Coordinates of C-alpha atoms in Angstrom, one line a residue:
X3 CA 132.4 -18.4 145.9
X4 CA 132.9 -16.3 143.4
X5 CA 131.2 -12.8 142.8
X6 CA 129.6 -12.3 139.4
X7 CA 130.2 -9.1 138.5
X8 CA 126.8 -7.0 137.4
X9 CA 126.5 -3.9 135.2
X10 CA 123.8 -3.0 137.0
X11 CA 126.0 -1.9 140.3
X12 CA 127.9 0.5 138.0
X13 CA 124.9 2.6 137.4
X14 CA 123.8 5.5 139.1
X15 CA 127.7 6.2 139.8
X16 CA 129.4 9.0 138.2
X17 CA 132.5 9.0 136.4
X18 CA 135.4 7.4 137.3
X19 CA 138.6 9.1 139.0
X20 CA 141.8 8.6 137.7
X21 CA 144.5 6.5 139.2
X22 CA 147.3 8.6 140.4
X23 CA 150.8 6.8 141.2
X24 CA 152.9 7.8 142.9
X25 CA 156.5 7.6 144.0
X26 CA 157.7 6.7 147.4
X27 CA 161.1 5.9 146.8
X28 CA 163.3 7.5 149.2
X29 CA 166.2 7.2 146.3
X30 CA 165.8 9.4 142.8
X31 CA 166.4 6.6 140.6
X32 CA 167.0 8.9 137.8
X33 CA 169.4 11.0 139.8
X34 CA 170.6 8.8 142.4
X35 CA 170.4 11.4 145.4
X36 CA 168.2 11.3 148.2
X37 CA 164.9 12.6 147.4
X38 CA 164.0 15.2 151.1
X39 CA 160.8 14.1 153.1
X40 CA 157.8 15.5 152.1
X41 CA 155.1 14.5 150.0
X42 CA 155.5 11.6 147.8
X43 CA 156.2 12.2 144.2
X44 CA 153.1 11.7 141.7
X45 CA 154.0 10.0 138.6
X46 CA 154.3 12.7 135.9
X47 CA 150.9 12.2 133.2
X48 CA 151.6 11.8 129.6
X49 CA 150.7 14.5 127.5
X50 CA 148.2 14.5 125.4
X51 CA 148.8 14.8 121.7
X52 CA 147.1 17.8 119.7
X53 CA 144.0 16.6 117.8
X54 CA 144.4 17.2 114.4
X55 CA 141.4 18.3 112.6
X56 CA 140.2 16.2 109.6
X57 CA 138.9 18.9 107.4
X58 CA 137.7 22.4 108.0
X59 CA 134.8 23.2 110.4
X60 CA 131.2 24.2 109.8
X61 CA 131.5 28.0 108.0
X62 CA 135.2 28.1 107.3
X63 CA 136.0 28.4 103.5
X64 CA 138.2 25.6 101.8
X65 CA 140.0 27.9 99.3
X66 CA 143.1 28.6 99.4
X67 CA 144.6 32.6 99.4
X68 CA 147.6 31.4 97.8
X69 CA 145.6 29.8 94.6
X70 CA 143.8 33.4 93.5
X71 CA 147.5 34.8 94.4
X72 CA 149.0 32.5 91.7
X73 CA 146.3 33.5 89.5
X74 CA 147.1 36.8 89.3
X75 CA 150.6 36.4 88.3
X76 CA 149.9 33.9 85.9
X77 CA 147.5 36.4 84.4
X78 CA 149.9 39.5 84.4
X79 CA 152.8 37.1 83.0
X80 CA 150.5 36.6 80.1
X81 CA 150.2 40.2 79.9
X82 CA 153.2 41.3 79.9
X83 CA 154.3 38.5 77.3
X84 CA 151.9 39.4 75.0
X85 CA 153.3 43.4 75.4
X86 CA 156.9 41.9 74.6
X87 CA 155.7 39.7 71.8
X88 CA 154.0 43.2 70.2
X89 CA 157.1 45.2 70.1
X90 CA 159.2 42.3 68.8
X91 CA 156.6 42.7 66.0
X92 CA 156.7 46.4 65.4
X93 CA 160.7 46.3 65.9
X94 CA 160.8 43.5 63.4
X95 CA 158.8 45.4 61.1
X96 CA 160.8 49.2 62.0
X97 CA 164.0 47.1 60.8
X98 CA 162.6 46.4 57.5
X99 CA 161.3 49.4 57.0
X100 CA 164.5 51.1 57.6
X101 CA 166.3 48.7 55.5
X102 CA 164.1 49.0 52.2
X103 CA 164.3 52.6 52.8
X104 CA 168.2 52.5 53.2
X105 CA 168.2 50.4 50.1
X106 CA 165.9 52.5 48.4
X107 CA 168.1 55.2 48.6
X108 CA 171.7 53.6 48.0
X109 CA 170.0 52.5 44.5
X110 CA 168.8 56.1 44.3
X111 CA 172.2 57.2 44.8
X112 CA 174.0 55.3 42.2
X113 CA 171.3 55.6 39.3
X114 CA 171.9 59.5 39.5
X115 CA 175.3 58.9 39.2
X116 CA 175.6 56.3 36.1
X117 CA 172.5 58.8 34.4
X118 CA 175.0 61.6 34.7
X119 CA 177.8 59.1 32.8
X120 CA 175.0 58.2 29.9
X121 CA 176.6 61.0 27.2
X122 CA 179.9 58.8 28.3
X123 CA 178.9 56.0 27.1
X124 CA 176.9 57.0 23.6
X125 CA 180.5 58.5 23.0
X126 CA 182.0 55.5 23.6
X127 CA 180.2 53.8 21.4
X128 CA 179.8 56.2 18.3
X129 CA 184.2 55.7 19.1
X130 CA 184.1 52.1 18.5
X131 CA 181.4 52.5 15.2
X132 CA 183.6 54.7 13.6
X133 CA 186.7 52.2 14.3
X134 CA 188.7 54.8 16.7
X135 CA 188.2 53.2 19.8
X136 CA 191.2 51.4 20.1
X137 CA 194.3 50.5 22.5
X138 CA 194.4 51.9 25.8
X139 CA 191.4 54.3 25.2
X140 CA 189.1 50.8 24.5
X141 CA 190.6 49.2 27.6
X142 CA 189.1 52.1 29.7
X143 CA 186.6 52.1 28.0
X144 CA 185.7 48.6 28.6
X145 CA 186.9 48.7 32.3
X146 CA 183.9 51.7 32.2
X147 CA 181.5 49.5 30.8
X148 CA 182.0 46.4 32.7
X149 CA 182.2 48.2 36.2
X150 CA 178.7 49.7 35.4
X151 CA 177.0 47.0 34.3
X152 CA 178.2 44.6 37.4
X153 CA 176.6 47.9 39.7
X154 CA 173.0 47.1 37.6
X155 CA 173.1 48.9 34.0
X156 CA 171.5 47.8 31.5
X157 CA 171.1 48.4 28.3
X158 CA 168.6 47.9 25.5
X159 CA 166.9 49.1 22.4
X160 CA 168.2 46.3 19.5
X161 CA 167.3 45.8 15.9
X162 CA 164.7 43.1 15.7
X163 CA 163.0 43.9 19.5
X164 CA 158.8 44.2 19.7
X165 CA 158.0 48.0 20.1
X166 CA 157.5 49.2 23.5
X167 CA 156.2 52.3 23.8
X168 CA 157.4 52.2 27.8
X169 CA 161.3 51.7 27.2
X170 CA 161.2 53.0 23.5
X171 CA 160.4 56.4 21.5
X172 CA 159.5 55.9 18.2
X173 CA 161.2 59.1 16.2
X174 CA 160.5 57.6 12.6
X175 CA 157.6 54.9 11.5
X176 CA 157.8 52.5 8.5
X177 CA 155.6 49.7 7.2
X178 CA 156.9 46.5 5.6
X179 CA 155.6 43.4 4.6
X180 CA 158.4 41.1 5.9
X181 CA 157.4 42.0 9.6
X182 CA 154.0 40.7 11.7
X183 CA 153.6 43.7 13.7
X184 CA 155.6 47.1 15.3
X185 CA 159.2 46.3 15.3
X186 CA 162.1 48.1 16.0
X187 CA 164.2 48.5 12.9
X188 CA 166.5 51.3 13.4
X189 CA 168.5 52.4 16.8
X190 CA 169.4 55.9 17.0
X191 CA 170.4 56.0 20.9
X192 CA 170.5 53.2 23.1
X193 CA 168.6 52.9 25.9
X194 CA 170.0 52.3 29.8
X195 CA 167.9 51.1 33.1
X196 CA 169.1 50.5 36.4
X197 CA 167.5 47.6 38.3
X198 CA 164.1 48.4 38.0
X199 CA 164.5 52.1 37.0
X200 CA 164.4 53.3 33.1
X201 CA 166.9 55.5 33.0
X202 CA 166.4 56.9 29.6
X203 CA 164.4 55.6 26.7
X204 CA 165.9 54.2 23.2
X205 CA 165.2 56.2 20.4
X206 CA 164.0 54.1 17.5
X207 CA 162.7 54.1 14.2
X208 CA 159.6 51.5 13.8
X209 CA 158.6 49.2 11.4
X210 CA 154.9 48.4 11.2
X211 CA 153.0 45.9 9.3
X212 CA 152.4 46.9 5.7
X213 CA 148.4 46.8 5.3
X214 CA 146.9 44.5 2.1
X215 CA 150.6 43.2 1.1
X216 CA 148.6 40.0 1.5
X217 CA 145.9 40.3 -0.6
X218 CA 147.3 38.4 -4.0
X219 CA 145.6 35.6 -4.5
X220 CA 148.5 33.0 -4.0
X221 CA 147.0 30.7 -7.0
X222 CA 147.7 33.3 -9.6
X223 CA 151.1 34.2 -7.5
X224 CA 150.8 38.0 -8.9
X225 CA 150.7 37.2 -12.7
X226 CA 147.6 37.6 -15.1
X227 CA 146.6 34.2 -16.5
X228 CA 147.4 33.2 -20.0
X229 CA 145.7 33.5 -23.0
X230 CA 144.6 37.3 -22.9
X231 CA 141.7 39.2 -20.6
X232 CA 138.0 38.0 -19.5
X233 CA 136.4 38.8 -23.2
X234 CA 138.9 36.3 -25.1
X235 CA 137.8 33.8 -22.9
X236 CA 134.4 34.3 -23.5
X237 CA 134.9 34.7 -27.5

């Protein structure tokens, strides 16, 4: 006859004990010794693994330190780029100042020098109108010339050129009819710059447009018509 088993003769008791083995063996099978009398060995329990936690408990915060730690340096990296990218700029800009300034002053340099060789060169060339420039004197003199101009002379002031009152000092004034406005006729010194620096003005004699030269009626071509004056036309 078998005994059905009812849940009902389970309740009311309290919980369960655990079973405990344990180990009467009079030989250590691990050891192989004789194990002395006494009580009998229990069975050692398993341990129990920790319980991990699935997320943080009621109050604790879920940020982490090390994210507002990151933060920081990320913010004072920035910083501190942005300091090194400004003084790149201002160094940047100290070297170019320097170097215009440097340039400035080489360019200085040299255009007090070639002013100081201007009476030189006007005697050079009052030589070679008058025909005595010649043999060795002309090739120093053209060695002069050349090494000059290749540092940045330059010279102007030519028949023919527009008056400019900035480069050029009129010392005489003409008028003409065979020119269409102020135009240097007649040099009397040349004129020299250096790069962008007028060393001294051409003197020059001008030329201006003669006033009325046009006024002839070009039908009649300057001549009195034919035939006698107004009143024999009208006899």
């Amino acid at each position: 006859m078998t005994h059905s088993y009812d849940e009902s003769e389970n309740q009311g008791r309290g919980p369960e004990e655990p079973v405990v083995v344990r180990d009467r063996r009079r030989v250590d099978p691990q050891t192989g010794q004789v194990r002395p009398p006494g009580p009998a060995h229990a069975a050692p329990e398993p341990e129990e693994a920790p319980v991990e936690h699935a997320g943080p408990s009621l109050g604790d915060t879920i940020m982490d330190d090390s994210v507002s730690v990151v933060s920081d340096v990320e913010k004072e990296l920035s910083e501190r780029t942005a300091d090194l990218q400004r003084l790149q700029a201002e160094y940047a800009n100290y070297r170019k100042r320097v170097e215009r300034d440097r340039e400035a002053v080489v360019i200085g340099a040299k255009a007090t020098v070639v002013n100081d060789l201007l009476p030189l060169l006007d005697d050079l060339e009052r030589a070679e109108q008058h025909g005595d420039l010649t043999g060795a004197f002309k090739a120093v003199g053209d060695k002069l010339i050349s090494g000059l101009q290749r540092a940045g002379l330059e010279s102007f002031g030519a028949e023919g050129e527009p008056f400019d009152p900035s480069v050029h000092e009129a010392v005489q004034h003409n008028t003409s009819p065979d020119v269409a406005g102020p135009t240097v006729t007649v040099v009397m010194r040349r004129g020299y710059r250096f790069g962008d620096r007028v060393l001294r003005a051409a003197l020059v004699g001008v030329t201006d447009h003669e006033p009325g030269a046009d006024s002839v009626d070009p039908s009649v071509g300057g001549e009195l018509p034919l035939g006698g004056g107004v009143d024999e036309q009208q006899q």
